[in-house]
Amino acid sequence: MTPQQIVLSAVLALMVFSIALDLSVDDFKRVMRAPGPVAIGLIPQFLLLPTATWLATLALDLPANIEAAMLLVASCPGGSLSNFVTHYGRGNTALSVSITAASSVIALVALPLNFGWTMAANPVTASWLRELQIDSSQLLISLGVMLALPLTVGIAFARYFPQATARLKKPLGHVALLALFAFIVLGLMRERQLLNLGLLPILGLVVAHNALGLFLGWASSKAFGVSTPDRRAIMIEGGMQNSGLALGIIALTFQNNLGMVIVASLWGIWHIVSGLGMALKWRRDDRLAGF
């Protein structure tokens, strides 16, 4: 791993740890007793968004590498940043973590399957089709280090050290939020050489694509009539894809094709902005409602 990847992994682990201080084993027991919301959260991620993106690429006249990047991002699972954003937006964090964990494991099969058929079924991208190989051990290790380990440690810390947890919870949450803002700023600085007026159409495409993911998460949750905290978790999971995984696949399989890198990089920045924007709106709505 590069130094930047190590730092980012540490920041994500800190965010998950701060979230876990507000969780208990009982939260996950409730999810296990009612697994329906987890299944609902997986529908937009692995069925609706890949299919809707495929239909959109058929309707749009875009370069093959841009359409391929859209299909790849749509096929990726959610990332652990969605757990922090859900928590900050007062959604069901335990549900968000459960969906992230389930989607990361399911993605070992679903990602190459969805990416493969959508690429092959699009005449523009059919020639781009490659045999996609996912390093399952690397994905599972990443999931364990950045999600399972800090989550387990945080829940255990909150259980066995309640007084220390009470002192740490609020300031640690503020530190995690500042780290998230720093990640946005650093991401913009890192990609500044790509940010010019010529990229505005691609940025607009990324914004619309991300809005589609959020909408499909909202539509799925509304269709099944889940609670407001569950709906927020499902929306965020539907709109925050693991673009870092997409960038890794682009490097491995497509030799860092510039157009694909630009789409995945802009996705990685924008989905944090949109997710955090939704969380701030929900907090404002709760405040106005007296919660």
XYZ file of C-alpha atoms in Angstrom:
291
model
C 0.000 0.000 0.000
C 1.098 3.562 -0.695
C 1.469 6.042 2.209
C -1.698 7.805 1.027
C -3.654 4.531 1.090
C -2.361 3.759 4.596
C -3.410 7.194 5.868
C -6.835 6.902 4.248
C -7.308 3.424 5.714
C -6.428 4.773 9.162
C -8.912 7.647 8.764
C -11.670 5.250 7.699
C -10.882 2.942 10.635
C -11.093 5.927 13.031
C -14.472 6.865 11.579
C -15.801 3.337 12.019
C -14.441 3.202 15.598
C -16.195 6.474 16.469
C -19.431 5.100 15.017
C -19.085 1.861 16.984
C -19.027 3.756 20.288
C -22.728 4.463 19.718
C -23.554 0.837 18.878
C -24.199 -2.289 20.905
C -24.576 -5.975 20.179
C -28.337 -5.540 20.650
C -28.429 -3.251 17.582
C -27.163 -6.070 15.380
C -29.423 -8.615 17.037
C -32.377 -6.470 16.019
C -31.104 -6.429 12.417
C -30.656 -10.217 12.433
C -34.192 -10.675 13.748
C -35.485 -8.523 10.865
C -33.179 -9.140 7.861
C -35.659 -7.643 5.403
C -34.134 -4.115 5.401
C -30.691 -5.581 4.616
C -32.126 -7.395 1.588
C -33.935 -4.206 0.532
C -30.645 -2.301 0.768
C -28.940 -4.806 -1.539
C -31.611 -4.497 -4.263
C -30.629 -1.010 -5.537
C -26.940 -1.809 -5.162
C -26.747 -5.061 -7.122
C -29.899 -5.063 -9.260
C -31.341 -1.625 -9.908
C -28.253 0.590 -10.248
C -26.269 -1.734 -12.590
C -29.345 -2.268 -14.784
C -30.330 1.417 -14.827
C -26.733 2.414 -15.627
C -26.612 -0.088 -18.482
C -29.852 1.374 -19.919
C -28.447 4.886 -19.531
C -25.261 3.988 -21.424
C -27.366 2.514 -24.230
C -29.254 5.798 -24.507
C -26.185 8.052 -24.273
C -23.592 8.556 -26.990
C -20.429 8.503 -24.857
C -16.878 7.240 -25.376
C -16.460 3.566 -24.524
C -14.102 4.216 -21.607
C -16.528 6.664 -19.967
C -19.415 4.219 -20.272
C -17.195 1.397 -19.008
C -16.271 3.447 -15.920
C -19.936 4.158 -15.216
C -20.768 0.452 -15.471
C -17.830 -0.446 -13.232
C -18.698 2.028 -10.487
C -22.342 0.909 -10.592
C -21.203 -2.696 -10.091
C -19.058 -1.926 -7.037
C -20.319 -2.484 -3.474
C -20.703 0.299 -0.946
C -17.740 1.478 1.101
C -17.247 2.071 4.810
C -17.599 5.849 4.363
C -21.324 5.228 3.935
C -21.476 3.996 7.538
C -20.106 7.280 8.862
C -22.400 9.382 6.675
C -25.437 7.304 7.702
C -24.504 7.690 11.355
C -24.032 11.441 11.001
C -27.388 11.697 9.213
C -29.081 9.825 12.097
C -29.920 6.818 9.992
C -29.821 3.186 11.109
C -26.060 2.716 11.450
C -26.268 -0.972 12.340
C -28.276 -1.546 9.160
C -25.752 0.453 7.126
C -22.842 -1.584 8.516
C -24.737 -4.816 7.851
C -25.470 -3.831 4.238
C -21.846 -2.791 3.681
C -20.526 -6.060 5.084
C -22.995 -8.170 3.098
C -22.438 -6.257 -0.141
C -18.650 -6.491 0.160
C -18.847 -10.285 0.375
C -21.541 -10.626 -2.300
C -19.460 -8.370 -4.580
C -16.888 -11.154 -4.954
C -19.418 -12.784 -7.281
C -21.817 -9.975 -8.170
C -19.206 -7.383 -9.238
C -17.593 -9.372 -12.066
C -21.012 -10.786 -13.018
C -22.734 -7.383 -13.256
C -19.770 -5.664 -14.879
C -19.323 -8.513 -17.320
C -22.901 -8.708 -18.583
C -23.439 -4.943 -18.766
C -20.205 -4.497 -20.725
C -21.029 -7.377 -23.070
C -24.635 -6.241 -23.575
C -23.583 -2.721 -24.611
C -22.305 -2.598 -28.224
C -20.086 0.399 -27.422
C -18.296 -1.307 -24.535
C -18.401 -4.893 -25.811
C -14.936 -4.553 -27.305
C -13.683 -3.321 -23.935
C -14.744 -6.468 -22.172
C -11.921 -8.081 -20.281
C -11.707 -11.072 -18.053
C -12.144 -9.466 -14.637
C -10.250 -11.046 -11.765
C -10.977 -9.952 -8.196
C -8.433 -10.654 -5.465
C -10.933 -11.950 -2.895
C -8.335 -12.225 -0.136
C -7.307 -8.586 -0.544
C -10.933 -7.423 -0.484
C -11.728 -9.442 2.633
C -8.557 -8.270 4.421
C -9.438 -4.668 3.551
C -12.962 -5.187 4.870
C -11.601 -6.682 8.072
C -9.024 -3.964 8.728
C -11.230 -0.983 7.893
C -14.610 -2.262 9.055
C -14.760 -5.441 11.151
C -11.751 -4.742 13.410
C -12.495 -1.104 14.410
C -16.187 -1.911 14.701
C -15.536 -4.837 17.063
C -13.013 -2.869 19.113
C -15.357 0.125 19.350
C -18.346 -1.931 20.510
C -16.193 -3.773 23.068
C -14.656 -0.498 24.280
C -18.113 1.054 24.755
C -19.277 -2.012 26.695
C -16.320 -2.393 29.037
C -15.306 1.268 29.404
C -18.587 3.227 29.490
C -17.156 6.227 31.350
C -14.250 6.650 28.930
C -16.686 6.183 26.042
C -18.883 8.987 27.344
C -15.858 11.320 27.411
C -14.488 10.264 24.014
C -17.632 9.864 21.951
C -18.373 13.493 21.144
C -14.810 14.796 20.527
C -13.912 11.673 18.545
C -16.994 12.183 16.394
C -15.856 15.755 15.699
C -12.367 14.530 14.770
C -13.870 11.958 12.404
C -16.029 14.640 10.769
C -13.011 16.922 10.322
C -11.118 13.992 8.804
C -13.961 13.521 6.327
C -13.806 17.181 5.306
C -10.022 16.900 5.002
C -10.439 13.895 2.742
C -12.713 15.934 0.447
C -10.248 18.837 0.313
C -7.229 16.596 -0.237
C -9.122 14.709 -2.935
C -9.859 17.963 -4.751
C -6.232 19.045 -4.425
C -4.955 15.677 -5.648
C -7.152 15.830 -8.735
C -6.675 19.561 -9.384
C -4.799 18.919 -12.629
C -7.918 17.173 -13.918
C -10.308 19.926 -12.873
C -10.894 22.189 -15.860
C -13.879 23.386 -17.853
C -13.552 20.428 -20.223
C -14.458 18.121 -17.346
C -17.733 19.840 -16.515
C -19.780 17.479 -18.730
C -18.173 14.441 -17.044
C -18.744 15.985 -13.607
C -22.372 16.571 -14.555
C -22.610 12.945 -15.637
C -21.152 11.776 -12.308
C -23.546 14.001 -10.348
C -26.523 12.616 -12.292
C -25.288 9.034 -11.895
C -24.860 9.470 -8.151
C -28.311 11.078 -7.895
C -29.689 8.004 -9.676
C -28.154 5.746 -7.026
C -29.620 7.842 -4.200
C -33.011 7.906 -5.904
C -33.064 4.128 -6.405
C -32.206 3.656 -2.730
C -35.018 6.019 -1.770
C -37.491 4.385 -4.170
C -36.691 0.887 -2.895
C -37.089 1.898 0.729
C -40.346 3.754 0.021
C -41.730 0.823 -1.980
C -41.179 -1.523 0.965
C -42.342 1.013 3.569
C -39.330 0.872 5.877
C -38.801 3.299 8.764
C -37.149 6.693 8.343
C -33.759 5.641 9.865
C -33.751 2.532 7.643
C -34.645 4.613 4.581
C -31.736 6.953 5.220
C -29.311 4.033 5.530
C -30.587 2.414 2.320
C -30.412 5.698 0.407
C -26.814 6.322 1.430
C -25.819 2.738 0.664
C -27.414 3.105 -2.773
C -25.556 6.321 -3.558
C -22.084 5.730 -2.075
C -20.182 3.183 -4.134
C -16.656 1.937 -3.412
C -14.934 4.018 -6.088
C -11.563 3.165 -4.522
C -12.160 -0.455 -5.497
C -13.125 0.749 -8.973
C -9.823 2.643 -9.260
C -7.929 -0.475 -8.228
C -9.670 -2.534 -10.908
C -9.005 0.177 -13.494
C -5.305 0.093 -12.625
C -5.173 -3.696 -12.746
C -7.325 -4.402 -15.778
C -7.405 -1.251 -17.891
C -3.864 0.085 -17.368
C -5.141 3.253 -15.645
C -7.136 4.416 -18.652
C -7.393 8.184 -18.121
C -11.090 8.536 -18.897
C -12.012 5.735 -16.499
C -9.741 7.152 -13.796
C -11.360 10.582 -14.123
C -14.895 9.184 -13.757
C -14.007 7.008 -10.756
C -12.011 9.820 -9.097
C -14.812 12.358 -9.501
C -17.253 9.763 -8.162
C -15.020 9.249 -5.127
C -15.136 12.957 -4.342
C -18.713 13.755 -5.280
C -20.447 10.886 -3.469
C -18.978 12.168 -0.195
C -20.251 15.679 -0.933
C -23.741 14.451 -1.844
C -23.909 11.964 1.027
C -22.798 14.534 3.575
C -25.251 17.025 2.072
C -28.088 14.549 2.582
C -26.936 13.911 6.162
C -26.888 17.636 6.950
C -30.366 18.032 5.457
C -31.706 15.162 7.588
C -30.154 16.611 10.738
C -31.762 19.964 9.928
C -35.128 18.262 9.310
C -34.861 16.456 12.668
C -33.968 19.699 14.438
C -36.956 21.508 12.921
C -39.166 18.580 13.910
C -37.909 18.801 17.488
C -35.863 15.578 17.526
